[in-house]
Tab-separated table of C-alpha atoms in Angstrom:
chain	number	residue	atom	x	y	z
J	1	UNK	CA	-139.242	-16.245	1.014
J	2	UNK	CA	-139.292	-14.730	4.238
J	3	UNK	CA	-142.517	-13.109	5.342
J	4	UNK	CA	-142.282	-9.273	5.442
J	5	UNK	CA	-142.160	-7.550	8.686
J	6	UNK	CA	-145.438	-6.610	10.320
J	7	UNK	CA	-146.157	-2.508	10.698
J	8	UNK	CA	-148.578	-3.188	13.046
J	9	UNK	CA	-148.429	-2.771	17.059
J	10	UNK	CA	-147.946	-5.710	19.041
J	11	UNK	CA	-149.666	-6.115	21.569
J	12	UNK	CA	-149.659	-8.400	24.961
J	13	UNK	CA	-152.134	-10.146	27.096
J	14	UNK	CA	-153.285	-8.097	30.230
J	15	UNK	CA	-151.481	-8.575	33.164
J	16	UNK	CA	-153.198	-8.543	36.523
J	17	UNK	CA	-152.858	-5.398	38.488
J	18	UNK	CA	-153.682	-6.140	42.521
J	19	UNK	CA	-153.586	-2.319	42.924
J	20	UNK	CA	-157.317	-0.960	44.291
J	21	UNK	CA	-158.666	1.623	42.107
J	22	UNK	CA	-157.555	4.372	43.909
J	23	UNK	CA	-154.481	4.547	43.673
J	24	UNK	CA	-154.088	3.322	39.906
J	25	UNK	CA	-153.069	5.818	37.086
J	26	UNK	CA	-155.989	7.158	34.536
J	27	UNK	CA	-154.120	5.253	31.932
J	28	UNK	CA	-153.571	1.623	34.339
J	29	UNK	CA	-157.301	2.171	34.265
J	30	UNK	CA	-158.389	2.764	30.338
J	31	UNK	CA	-155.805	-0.490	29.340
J	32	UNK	CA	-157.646	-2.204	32.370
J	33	UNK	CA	-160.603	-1.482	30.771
J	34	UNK	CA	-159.480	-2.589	27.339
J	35	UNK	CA	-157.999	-5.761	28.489
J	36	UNK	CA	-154.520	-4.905	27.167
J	37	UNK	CA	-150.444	-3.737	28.182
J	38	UNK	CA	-149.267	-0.735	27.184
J	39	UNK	CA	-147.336	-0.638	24.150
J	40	UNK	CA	-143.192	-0.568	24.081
J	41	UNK	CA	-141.419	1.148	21.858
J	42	UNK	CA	-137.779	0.116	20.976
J	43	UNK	CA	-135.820	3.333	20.855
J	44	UNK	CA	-132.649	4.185	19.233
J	45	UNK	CA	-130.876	5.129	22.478
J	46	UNK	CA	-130.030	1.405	23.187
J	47	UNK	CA	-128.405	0.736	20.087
J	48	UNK	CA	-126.312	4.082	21.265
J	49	UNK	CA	-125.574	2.453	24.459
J	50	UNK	CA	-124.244	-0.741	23.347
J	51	UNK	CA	-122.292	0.264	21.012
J	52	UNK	CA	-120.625	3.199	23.444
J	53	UNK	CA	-119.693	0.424	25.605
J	54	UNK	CA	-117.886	-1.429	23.156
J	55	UNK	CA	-115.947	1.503	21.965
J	56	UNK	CA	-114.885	1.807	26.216
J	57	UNK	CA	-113.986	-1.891	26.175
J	58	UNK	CA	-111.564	-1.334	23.140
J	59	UNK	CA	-110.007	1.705	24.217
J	60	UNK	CA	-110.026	0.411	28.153
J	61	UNK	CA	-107.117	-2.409	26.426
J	62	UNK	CA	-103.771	-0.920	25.024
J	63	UNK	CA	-102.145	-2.717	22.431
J	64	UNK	CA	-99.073	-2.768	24.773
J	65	UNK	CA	-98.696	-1.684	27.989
J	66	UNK	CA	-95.090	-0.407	29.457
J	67	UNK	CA	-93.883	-1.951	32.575
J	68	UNK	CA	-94.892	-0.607	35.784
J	69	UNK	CA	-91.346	0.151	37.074
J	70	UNK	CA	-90.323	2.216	34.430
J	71	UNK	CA	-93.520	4.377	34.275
J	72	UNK	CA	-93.075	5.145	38.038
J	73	UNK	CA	-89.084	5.343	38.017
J	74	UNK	CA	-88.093	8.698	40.031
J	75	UNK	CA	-85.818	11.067	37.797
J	76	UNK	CA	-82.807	12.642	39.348
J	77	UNK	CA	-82.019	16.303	39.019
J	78	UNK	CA	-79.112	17.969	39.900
J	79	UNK	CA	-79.956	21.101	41.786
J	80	UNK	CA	-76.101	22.030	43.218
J	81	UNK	CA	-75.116	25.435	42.516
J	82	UNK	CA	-71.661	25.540	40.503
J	83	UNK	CA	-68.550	27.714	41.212
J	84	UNK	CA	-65.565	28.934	39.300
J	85	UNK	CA	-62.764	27.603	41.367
J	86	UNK	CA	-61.747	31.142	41.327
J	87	UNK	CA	-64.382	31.792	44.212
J	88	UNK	CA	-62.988	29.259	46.234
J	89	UNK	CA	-60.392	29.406	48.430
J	90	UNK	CA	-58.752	26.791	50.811
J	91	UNK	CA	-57.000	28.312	53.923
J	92	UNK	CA	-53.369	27.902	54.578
J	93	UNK	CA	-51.202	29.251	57.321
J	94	UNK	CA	-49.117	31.785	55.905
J	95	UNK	CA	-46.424	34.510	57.347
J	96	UNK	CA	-48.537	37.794	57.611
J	97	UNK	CA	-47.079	41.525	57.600
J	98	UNK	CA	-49.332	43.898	59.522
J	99	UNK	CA	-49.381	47.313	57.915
J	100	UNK	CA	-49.984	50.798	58.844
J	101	UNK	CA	-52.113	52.744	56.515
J	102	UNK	CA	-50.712	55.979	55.465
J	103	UNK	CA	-50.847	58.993	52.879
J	104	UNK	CA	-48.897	62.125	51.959
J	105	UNK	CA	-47.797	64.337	48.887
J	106	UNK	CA	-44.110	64.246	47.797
J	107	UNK	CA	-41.644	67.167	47.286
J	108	UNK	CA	-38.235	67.325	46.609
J	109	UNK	CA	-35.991	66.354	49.427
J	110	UNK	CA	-33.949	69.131	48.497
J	111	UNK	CA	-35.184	72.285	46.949
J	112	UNK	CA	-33.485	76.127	47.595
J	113	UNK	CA	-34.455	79.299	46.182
J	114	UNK	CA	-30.806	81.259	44.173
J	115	UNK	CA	-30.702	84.549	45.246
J	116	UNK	CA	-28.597	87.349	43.600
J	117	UNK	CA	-25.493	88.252	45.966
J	118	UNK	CA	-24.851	91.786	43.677
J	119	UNK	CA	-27.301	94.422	42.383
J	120	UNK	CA	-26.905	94.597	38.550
J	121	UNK	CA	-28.063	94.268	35.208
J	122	UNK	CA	-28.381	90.806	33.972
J	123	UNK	CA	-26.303	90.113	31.155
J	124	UNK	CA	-27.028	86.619	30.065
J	125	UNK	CA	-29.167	83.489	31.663
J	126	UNK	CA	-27.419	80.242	30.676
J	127	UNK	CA	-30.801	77.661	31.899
J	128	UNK	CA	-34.797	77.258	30.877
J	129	UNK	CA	-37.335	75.776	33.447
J	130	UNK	CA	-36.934	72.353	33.511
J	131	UNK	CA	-33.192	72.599	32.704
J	132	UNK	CA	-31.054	69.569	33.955
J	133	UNK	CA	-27.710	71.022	35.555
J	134	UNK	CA	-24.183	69.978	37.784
J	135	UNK	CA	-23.131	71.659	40.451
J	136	UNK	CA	-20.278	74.835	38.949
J	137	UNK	CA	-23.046	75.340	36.308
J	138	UNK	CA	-22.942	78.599	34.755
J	139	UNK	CA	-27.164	79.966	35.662
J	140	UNK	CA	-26.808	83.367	34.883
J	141	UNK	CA	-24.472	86.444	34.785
J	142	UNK	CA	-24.937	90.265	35.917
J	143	UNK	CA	-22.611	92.659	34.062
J	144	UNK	CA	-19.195	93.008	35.961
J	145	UNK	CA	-17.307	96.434	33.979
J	146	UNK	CA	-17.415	98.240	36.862
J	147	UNK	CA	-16.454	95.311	39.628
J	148	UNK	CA	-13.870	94.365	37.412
J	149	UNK	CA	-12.441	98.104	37.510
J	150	UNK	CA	-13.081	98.337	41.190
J	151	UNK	CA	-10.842	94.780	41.626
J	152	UNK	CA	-7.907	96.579	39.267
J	153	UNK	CA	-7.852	99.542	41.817
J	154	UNK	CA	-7.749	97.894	44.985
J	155	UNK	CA	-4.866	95.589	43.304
J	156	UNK	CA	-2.838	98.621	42.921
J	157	UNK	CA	-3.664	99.717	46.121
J	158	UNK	CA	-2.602	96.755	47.422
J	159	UNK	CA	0.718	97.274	45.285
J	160	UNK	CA	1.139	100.687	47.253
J	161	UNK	CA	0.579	99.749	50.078
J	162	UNK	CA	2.941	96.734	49.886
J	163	UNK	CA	5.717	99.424	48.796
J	164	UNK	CA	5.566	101.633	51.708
J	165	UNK	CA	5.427	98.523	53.940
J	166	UNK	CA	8.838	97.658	52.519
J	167	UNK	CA	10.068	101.217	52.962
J	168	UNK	CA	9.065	101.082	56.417
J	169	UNK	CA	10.575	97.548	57.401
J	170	UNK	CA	13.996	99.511	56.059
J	171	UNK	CA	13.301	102.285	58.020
J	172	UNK	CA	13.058	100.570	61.091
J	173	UNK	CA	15.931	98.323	60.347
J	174	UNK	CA	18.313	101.001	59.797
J	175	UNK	CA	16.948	103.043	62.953
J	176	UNK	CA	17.328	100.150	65.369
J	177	UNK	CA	21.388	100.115	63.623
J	178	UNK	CA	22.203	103.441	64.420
J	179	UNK	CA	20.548	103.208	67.445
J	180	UNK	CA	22.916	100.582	68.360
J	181	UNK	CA	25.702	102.429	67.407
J	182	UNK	CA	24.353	105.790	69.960
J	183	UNK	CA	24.034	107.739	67.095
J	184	UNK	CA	20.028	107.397	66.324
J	185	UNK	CA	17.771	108.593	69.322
J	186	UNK	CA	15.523	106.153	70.798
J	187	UNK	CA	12.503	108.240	70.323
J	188	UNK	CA	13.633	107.880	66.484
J	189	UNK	CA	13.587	104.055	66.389
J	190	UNK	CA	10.377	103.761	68.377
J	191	UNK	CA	9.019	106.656	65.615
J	192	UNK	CA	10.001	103.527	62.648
J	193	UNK	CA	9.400	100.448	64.471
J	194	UNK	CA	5.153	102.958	64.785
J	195	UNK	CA	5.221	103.415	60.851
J	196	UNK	CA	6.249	99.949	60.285
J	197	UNK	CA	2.899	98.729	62.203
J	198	UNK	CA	0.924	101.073	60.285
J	199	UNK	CA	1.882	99.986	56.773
J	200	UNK	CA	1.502	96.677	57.839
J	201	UNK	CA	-1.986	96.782	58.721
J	202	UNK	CA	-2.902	99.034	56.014
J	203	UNK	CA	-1.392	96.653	53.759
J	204	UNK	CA	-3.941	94.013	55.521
J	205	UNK	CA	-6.368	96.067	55.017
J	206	UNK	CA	-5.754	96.582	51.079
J	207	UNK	CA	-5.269	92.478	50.618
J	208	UNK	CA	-8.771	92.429	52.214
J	209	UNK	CA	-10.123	94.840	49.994
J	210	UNK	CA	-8.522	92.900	46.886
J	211	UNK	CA	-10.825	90.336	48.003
J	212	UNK	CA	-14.027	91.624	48.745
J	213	UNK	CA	-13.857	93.087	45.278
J	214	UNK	CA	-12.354	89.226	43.465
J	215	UNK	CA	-15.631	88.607	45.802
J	216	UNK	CA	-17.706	90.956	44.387
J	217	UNK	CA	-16.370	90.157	40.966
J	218	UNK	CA	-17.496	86.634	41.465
J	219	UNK	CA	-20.867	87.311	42.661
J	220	UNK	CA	-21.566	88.750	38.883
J	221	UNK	CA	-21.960	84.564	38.095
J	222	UNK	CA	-24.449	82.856	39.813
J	223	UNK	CA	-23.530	79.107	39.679
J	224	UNK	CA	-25.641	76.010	40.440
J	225	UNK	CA	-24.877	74.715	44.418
J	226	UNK	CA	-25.803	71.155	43.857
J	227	UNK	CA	-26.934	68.698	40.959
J	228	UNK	CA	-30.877	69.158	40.416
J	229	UNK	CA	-33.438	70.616	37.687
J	230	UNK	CA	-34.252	74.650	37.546
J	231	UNK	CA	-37.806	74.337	39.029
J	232	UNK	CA	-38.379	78.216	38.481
J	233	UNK	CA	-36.609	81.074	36.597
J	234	UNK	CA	-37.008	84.414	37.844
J	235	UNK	CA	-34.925	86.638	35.853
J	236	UNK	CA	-34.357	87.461	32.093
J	237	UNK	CA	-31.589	89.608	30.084
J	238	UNK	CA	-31.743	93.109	30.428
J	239	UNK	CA	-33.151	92.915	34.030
J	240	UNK	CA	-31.984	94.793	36.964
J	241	UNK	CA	-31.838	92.826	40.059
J	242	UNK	CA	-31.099	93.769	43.912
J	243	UNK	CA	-29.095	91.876	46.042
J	244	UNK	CA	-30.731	89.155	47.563
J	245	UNK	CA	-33.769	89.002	44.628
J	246	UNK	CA	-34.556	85.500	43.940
J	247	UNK	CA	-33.159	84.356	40.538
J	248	UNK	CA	-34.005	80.500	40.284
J	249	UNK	CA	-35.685	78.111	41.892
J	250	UNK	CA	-33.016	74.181	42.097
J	251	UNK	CA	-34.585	70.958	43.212
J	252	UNK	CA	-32.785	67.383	43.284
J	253	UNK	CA	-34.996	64.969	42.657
J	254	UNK	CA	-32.727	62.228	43.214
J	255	UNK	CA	-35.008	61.398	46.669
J	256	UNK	CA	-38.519	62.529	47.151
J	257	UNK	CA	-39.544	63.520	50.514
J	258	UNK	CA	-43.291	62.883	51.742
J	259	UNK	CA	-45.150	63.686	55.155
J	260	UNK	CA	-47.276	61.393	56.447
J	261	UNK	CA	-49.917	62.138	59.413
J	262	UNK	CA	-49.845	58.965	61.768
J	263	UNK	CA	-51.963	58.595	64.965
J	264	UNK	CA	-49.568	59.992	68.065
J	265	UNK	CA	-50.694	56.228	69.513
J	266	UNK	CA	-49.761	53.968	66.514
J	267	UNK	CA	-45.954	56.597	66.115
J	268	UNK	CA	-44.652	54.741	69.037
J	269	UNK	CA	-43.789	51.495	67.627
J	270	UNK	CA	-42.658	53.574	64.541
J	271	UNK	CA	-38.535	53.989	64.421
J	272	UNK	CA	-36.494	54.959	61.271
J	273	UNK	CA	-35.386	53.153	58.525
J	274	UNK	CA	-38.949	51.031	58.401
J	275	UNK	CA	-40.141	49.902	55.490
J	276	UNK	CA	-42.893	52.118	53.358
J	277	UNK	CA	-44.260	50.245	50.201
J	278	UNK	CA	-46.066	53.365	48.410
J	279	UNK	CA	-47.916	53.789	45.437
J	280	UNK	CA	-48.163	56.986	43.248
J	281	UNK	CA	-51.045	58.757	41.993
J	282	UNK	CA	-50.758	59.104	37.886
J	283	UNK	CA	-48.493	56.251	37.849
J	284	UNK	CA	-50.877	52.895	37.677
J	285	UNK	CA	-49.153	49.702	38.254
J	286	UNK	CA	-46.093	50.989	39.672
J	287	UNK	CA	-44.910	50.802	43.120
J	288	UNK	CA	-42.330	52.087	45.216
J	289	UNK	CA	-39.964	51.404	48.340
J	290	UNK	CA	-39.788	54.120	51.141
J	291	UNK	CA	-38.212	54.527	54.388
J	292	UNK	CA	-39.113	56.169	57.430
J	293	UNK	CA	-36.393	59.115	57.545
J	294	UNK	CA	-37.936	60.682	60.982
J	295	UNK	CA	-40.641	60.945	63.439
J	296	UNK	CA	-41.772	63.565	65.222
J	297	UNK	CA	-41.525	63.735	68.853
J	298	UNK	CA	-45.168	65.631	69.295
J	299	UNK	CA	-48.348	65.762	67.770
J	300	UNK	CA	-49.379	68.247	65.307
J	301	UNK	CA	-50.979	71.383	66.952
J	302	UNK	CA	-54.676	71.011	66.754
J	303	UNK	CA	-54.633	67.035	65.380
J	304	UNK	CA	-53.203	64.161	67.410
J	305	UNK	CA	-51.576	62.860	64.527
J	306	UNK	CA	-47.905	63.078	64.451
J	307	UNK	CA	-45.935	64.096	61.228
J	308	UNK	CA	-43.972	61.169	60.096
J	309	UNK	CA	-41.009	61.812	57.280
J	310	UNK	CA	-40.700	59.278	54.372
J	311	UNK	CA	-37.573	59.168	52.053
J	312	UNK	CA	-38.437	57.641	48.415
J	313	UNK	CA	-35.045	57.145	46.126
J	314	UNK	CA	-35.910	58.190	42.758
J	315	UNK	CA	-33.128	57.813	40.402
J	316	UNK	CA	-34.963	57.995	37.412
J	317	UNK	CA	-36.501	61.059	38.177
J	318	UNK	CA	-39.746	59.673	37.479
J	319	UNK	CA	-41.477	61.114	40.651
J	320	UNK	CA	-42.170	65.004	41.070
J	321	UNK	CA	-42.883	67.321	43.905
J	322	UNK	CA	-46.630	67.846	44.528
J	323	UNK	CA	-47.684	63.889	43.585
J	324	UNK	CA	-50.134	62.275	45.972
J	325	UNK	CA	-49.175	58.799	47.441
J	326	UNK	CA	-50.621	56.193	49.731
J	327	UNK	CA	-48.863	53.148	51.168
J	328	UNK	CA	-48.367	51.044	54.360
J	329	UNK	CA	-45.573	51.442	56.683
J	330	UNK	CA	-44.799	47.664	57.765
J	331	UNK	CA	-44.979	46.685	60.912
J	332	UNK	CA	-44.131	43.220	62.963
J	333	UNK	CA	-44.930	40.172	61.121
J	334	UNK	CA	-46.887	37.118	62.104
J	335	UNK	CA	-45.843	33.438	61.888
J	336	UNK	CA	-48.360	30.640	60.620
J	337	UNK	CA	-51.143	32.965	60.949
J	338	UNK	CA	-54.638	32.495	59.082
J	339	UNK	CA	-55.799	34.939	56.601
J	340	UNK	CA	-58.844	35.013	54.286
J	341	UNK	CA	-59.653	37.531	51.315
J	342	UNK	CA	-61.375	40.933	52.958
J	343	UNK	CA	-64.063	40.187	50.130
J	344	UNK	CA	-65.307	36.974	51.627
J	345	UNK	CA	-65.965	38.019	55.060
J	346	UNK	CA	-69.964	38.496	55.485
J	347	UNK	CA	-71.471	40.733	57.892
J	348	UNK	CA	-74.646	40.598	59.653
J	349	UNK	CA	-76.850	40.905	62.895
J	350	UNK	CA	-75.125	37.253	64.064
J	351	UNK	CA	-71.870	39.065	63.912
J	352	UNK	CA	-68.620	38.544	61.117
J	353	UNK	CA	-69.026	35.113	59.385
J	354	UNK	CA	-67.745	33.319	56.571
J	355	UNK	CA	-69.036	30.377	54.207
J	356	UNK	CA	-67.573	27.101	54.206
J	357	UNK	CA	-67.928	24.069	52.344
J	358	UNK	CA	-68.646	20.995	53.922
J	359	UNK	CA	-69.633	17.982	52.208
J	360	UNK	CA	-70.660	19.423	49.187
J	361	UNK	CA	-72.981	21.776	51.270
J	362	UNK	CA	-72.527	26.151	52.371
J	363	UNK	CA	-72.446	26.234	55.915
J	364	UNK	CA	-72.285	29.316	58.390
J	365	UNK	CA	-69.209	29.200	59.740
J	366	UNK	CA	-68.360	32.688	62.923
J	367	UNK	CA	-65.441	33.994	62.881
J	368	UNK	CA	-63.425	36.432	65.115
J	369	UNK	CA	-61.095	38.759	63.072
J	370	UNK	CA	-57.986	40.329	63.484
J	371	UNK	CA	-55.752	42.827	61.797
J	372	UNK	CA	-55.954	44.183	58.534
J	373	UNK	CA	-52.860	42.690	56.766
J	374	UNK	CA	-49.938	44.355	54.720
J	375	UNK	CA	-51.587	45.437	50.628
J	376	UNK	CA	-55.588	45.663	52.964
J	377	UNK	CA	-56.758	42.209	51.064
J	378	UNK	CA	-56.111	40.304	53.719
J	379	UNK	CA	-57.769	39.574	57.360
J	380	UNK	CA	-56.068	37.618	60.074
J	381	UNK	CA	-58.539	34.669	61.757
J	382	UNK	CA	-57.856	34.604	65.211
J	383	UNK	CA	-60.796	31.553	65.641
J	384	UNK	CA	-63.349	29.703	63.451
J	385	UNK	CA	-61.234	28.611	60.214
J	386	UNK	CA	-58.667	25.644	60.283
J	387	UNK	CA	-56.216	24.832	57.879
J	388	UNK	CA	-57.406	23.319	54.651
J	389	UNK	CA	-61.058	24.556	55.383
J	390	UNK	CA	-62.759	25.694	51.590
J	391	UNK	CA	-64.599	29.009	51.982
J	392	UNK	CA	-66.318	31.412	49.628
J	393	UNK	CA	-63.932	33.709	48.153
J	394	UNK	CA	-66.275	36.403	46.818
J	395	UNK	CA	-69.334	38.228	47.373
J	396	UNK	CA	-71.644	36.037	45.464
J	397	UNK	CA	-74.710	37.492	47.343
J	398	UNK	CA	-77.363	35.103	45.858
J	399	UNK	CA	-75.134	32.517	48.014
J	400	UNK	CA	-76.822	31.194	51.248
J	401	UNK	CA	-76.451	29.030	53.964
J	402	UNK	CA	-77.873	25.145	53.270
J	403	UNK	CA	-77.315	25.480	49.668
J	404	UNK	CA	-75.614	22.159	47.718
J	405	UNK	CA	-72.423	23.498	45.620
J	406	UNK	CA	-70.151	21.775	43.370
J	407	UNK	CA	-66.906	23.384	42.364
J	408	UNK	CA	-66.013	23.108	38.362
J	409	UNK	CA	-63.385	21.228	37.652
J	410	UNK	CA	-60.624	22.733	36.025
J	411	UNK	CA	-60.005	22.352	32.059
């Protein structure tokens, strides 16, 4: 058997201590006295120590480590900003129209106001507003009883007076015989040939009557001058109208006519038959061919804009007076010129630029502009863009200079 473990303090022989008494500790100096060391005591905090260490040492050694290289391998992110090929656009040289901007509001190119020619009572009004009609058209007629009676008397007065211009053509005929013969005084042939004069003109006189009253007569139906649509009706049944009152209102809308204020500077290129490409308020999608029908000479009093005339065929009579239209009046074209989208020109304090794309890359690129092209999308290059150069299309204002693009392919 193993002895049992002694409880009781070890102790250890003295060991010398050269140190002189003054400057050794109270308790150096009772164990001196005693003759022994001073005990040790094993605490627990070593058995905590070595055993912390080996816990390090285990964790300190992976069961695997990875390889170097792949732990400190870079990864690659791509950071280029993408774009609908839609905002892209690669210059091309291209025939440009330039354009003059213009505005106006149409109206009939022909519109009159039917006046009556009689006084009467209207009797009957053949049209409504809006009415289509042909020229002859039956509009409206004033009661003619009493013209018609008037035309039946100065008929027979025109019979009369036809009569006695007979009888005095005999007369003189038969005066100027028997004057021959010496037996008729000459004072009695010159008294026929008078009469004969006188029943001539008053039978003149009587045709011209017969046809101021057919006239007259006539004037009772008021008939449509032209082709067109009643814009305006001014007279009902029963009504009694003066001569000259306004009855209708006739406009052919066949052509549309629309004035256009132009700058007296830009009218002198201007010359007529130009092409006008107008659009029409209230009729979206739509547009329409004008030309220039004439110019005026001088500029409007108090403006220095000069009226210009446009002429817009309209054979389905789809346009009406009063609409508002815009449009450009074209002007010279230019050969292989170089035009970008309005929307992708930038402004700022460096002046007009653009943004290309070089190398996968948005770079600044100055421009110098020129005239606004034909339709306003367009804006002639004079210098800074090349052929086959890729710019920004649209404002895409979070788009900067330095930035790396890549355009999305199509599909």
């Amino acid at each position: 058997m193993s002895p049992e473990p002694s409880t009781e303090a070890h102790t250890f022989p003295a060991r010398r201590n050269d140190k002189p008494d003054w400057a050794k500790t109270t308790r150096e100096l009772r164990h001196e006295a005693a003759g022994t060391r001073p005990q040790r005591r094993i605490w627990p905090w070593g058995i905590v120590a070595v055993l912390a260490l080996a816990l390090v040492g285990v964790v300190s050694v992976p069961a695997s480590a990875p390889p170097a290289a792949t732990a400190n391998a870079p990864v690659e992110v791509d950071t280029a900003i993408l774009l609908h090929p839609l905002d892209v656009t690669t210059v091309q040289p291209q025939t440009l129209g330039q354009a003059l901007p213009v505005s106006g509001t149409l109206r009939p190119h022909l519109q009159v106001e039917i006046a009556s020619r009689t006084a009467g009572t209207v009797e009957e009004v053949g049209v409504r507003l809006g009415d289509r009609v042909s020229h002859g058209d039956l509009l409206l007629q004033i009661e003619s009883d009493s013209l018609e009676a008037q035309l039946r008397q100065q008929q027979a007065s025109l019979a009369a007076s036809r009569a006695q211009s007979l009888l005095a053509e005999t007369q003189a005929q038969r005066s100027e015989q028997l004057a021959d013969r010496g037996i008729s005084a000459a004072a009695n042939l010159e008294t026929s040939r008078s009469n004969l004069e006188v029943q001539a003109a008053n039978l003149e006189m009587q045709r011209a009557a017969v046809a101021a009253a057919e006239i007259a007569l006539r004037d009772t139906r008021v008939l449509a001058p032209f082709d067109g649509i009643i814009a305006a009706r001014k007279a009902e049944p029963g009504q009694t109208v003066a001569s000259g009152a306004v009855l209708f209102e006739l406009a052919d809308l066949s052509s549309m006519l629309a004035t256009m204020n132009v700058p007296v500077a830009r009218s002198v290129p201007l010359k007529p038959g130009q092409n006008v490409r107008l659009t029409v308020q209230g009729l979206p999608g739509r547009d329409f061919a004008g030309r220039i029908e004439g110019i005026a000479p001088v500029a409007s009093e108090g403006s220095r804009n000069s009226a210009v005339t446009v002429r817009v065929d309209n054979p389905d009579h789809i346009l009406r007076g009063g609409m508002f239209v815009s449009g450009e009046i074209e002007m010279d074209s230019i050969p292989d010129a170089i035009a970008i989208p309005r929307d992708s020109l930038r402004e700022d304090a460096g002046g007009p630029h653009v943004l290309k794309i070089a190398d996968g890359r948005l770079v600044r690129q100055q421009v110098a502009t020129g005239a606004a092209m034909s339709g306003g999308d367009l804006i002639a290059i004079v210098s800074g863009l090349e052929a086959s150069d890729r710019i920004v299309s649209g404002r895409l204002a979070e788009l900067r200079e330095g930035m790396d693009v890549r355009i999305e392919e199509p599909g």
